[in-house]
């Protein structure tokens, strides 16, 4: 197809669309086991992904993962649901930095610990909102990211997320595995734009 033909098709499509019309969102897919699919896809993209029975089990696994990585400092979300995890990690000897710490201090953290508002099973994506208690930098600055999510917050795909999410916050971070880039010479590099390691613990309903 030539350039002129392509432009003509675009003009025709725009002319025939109602003013302000948005593309139709596909219907959500149906998966028999979205949680199992999320964990499988998460492992495929290089995340540590494990189901756990309770928030207490998530706290124990988080503390063990931090110990394996010799974590000394952690930056965390300031949310009530994460409190058992943060308390357990602190009790294991990790210094906890408050969400309001300056960026240069947060950048010194070995790990960022967050919850996740939603998970997307099809791509093993974590959806993290942003506000004063849930800073975006928590999941982006440290070299490792640990997330805890409830199984009932895992949706099949993006259309299911947009059908359920309601009013959106000022910013969302969508995370699928460790940060990676192949911008230079097509050589994959981990940690180019964010954490080199990601772990997620899925709490059973």
Short mmCIF file of N, CA, C and O in Angstrom, two decimals, residues 1-10:
data_model
loop_
_atom_site.label_atom_id
_atom_site.label_comp_id
_atom_site.label_asym_id
_atom_site.label_seq_id
_atom_site.Cartn_x
_atom_site.Cartn_y
_atom_site.Cartn_z
N UNK A 1 0.85 -1.20 0.00
CA UNK A 1 0.00 0.00 0.00
C UNK A 1 0.88 1.25 0.00
O UNK A 1 1.82 1.34 0.78
N UNK A 2 0.54 2.19 -0.85
CA UNK A 2 1.34 3.41 -0.92
C UNK A 2 1.01 4.35 0.23
O UNK A 2 -0.01 4.19 0.92
N UNK A 3 1.88 5.36 0.40
CA UNK A 3 1.66 6.35 1.47
C UNK A 3 0.34 7.08 1.25
O UNK A 3 -0.43 7.29 2.20
N UNK A 4 0.06 7.48 -0.01
CA UNK A 4 -1.17 8.23 -0.28
C UNK A 4 -2.41 7.37 -0.01
O UNK A 4 -3.41 7.87 0.53
N UNK A 5 -2.34 6.09 -0.35
CA UNK A 5 -3.48 5.21 -0.08
C UNK A 5 -3.72 5.05 1.42
O UNK A 5 -4.86 5.05 1.89
N UNK A 6 -2.62 4.92 2.17
CA UNK A 6 -2.75 4.79 3.62
C UNK A 6 -3.37 6.03 4.23
O UNK A 6 -4.28 5.96 5.07
N UNK A 7 -2.89 7.21 3.83
CA UNK A 7 -3.43 8.46 4.36
C UNK A 7 -4.90 8.62 4.00
O UNK A 7 -5.70 9.11 4.81
N UNK A 8 -5.26 8.20 2.79
CA UNK A 8 -6.66 8.30 2.37
C UNK A 8 -7.55 7.42 3.22
O UNK A 8 -8.66 7.81 3.60
N UNK A 9 -7.09 6.24 3.55
CA UNK A 9 -7.87 5.35 4.41
C UNK A 9 -8.03 5.94 5.81
O UNK A 9 -9.09 5.84 6.42
N UNK A 10 -6.96 6.56 6.32
CA UNK A 10 -7.05 7.19 7.64
C UNK A 10 -8.05 8.34 7.62
O UNK A 10 -8.88 8.48 8.53
#
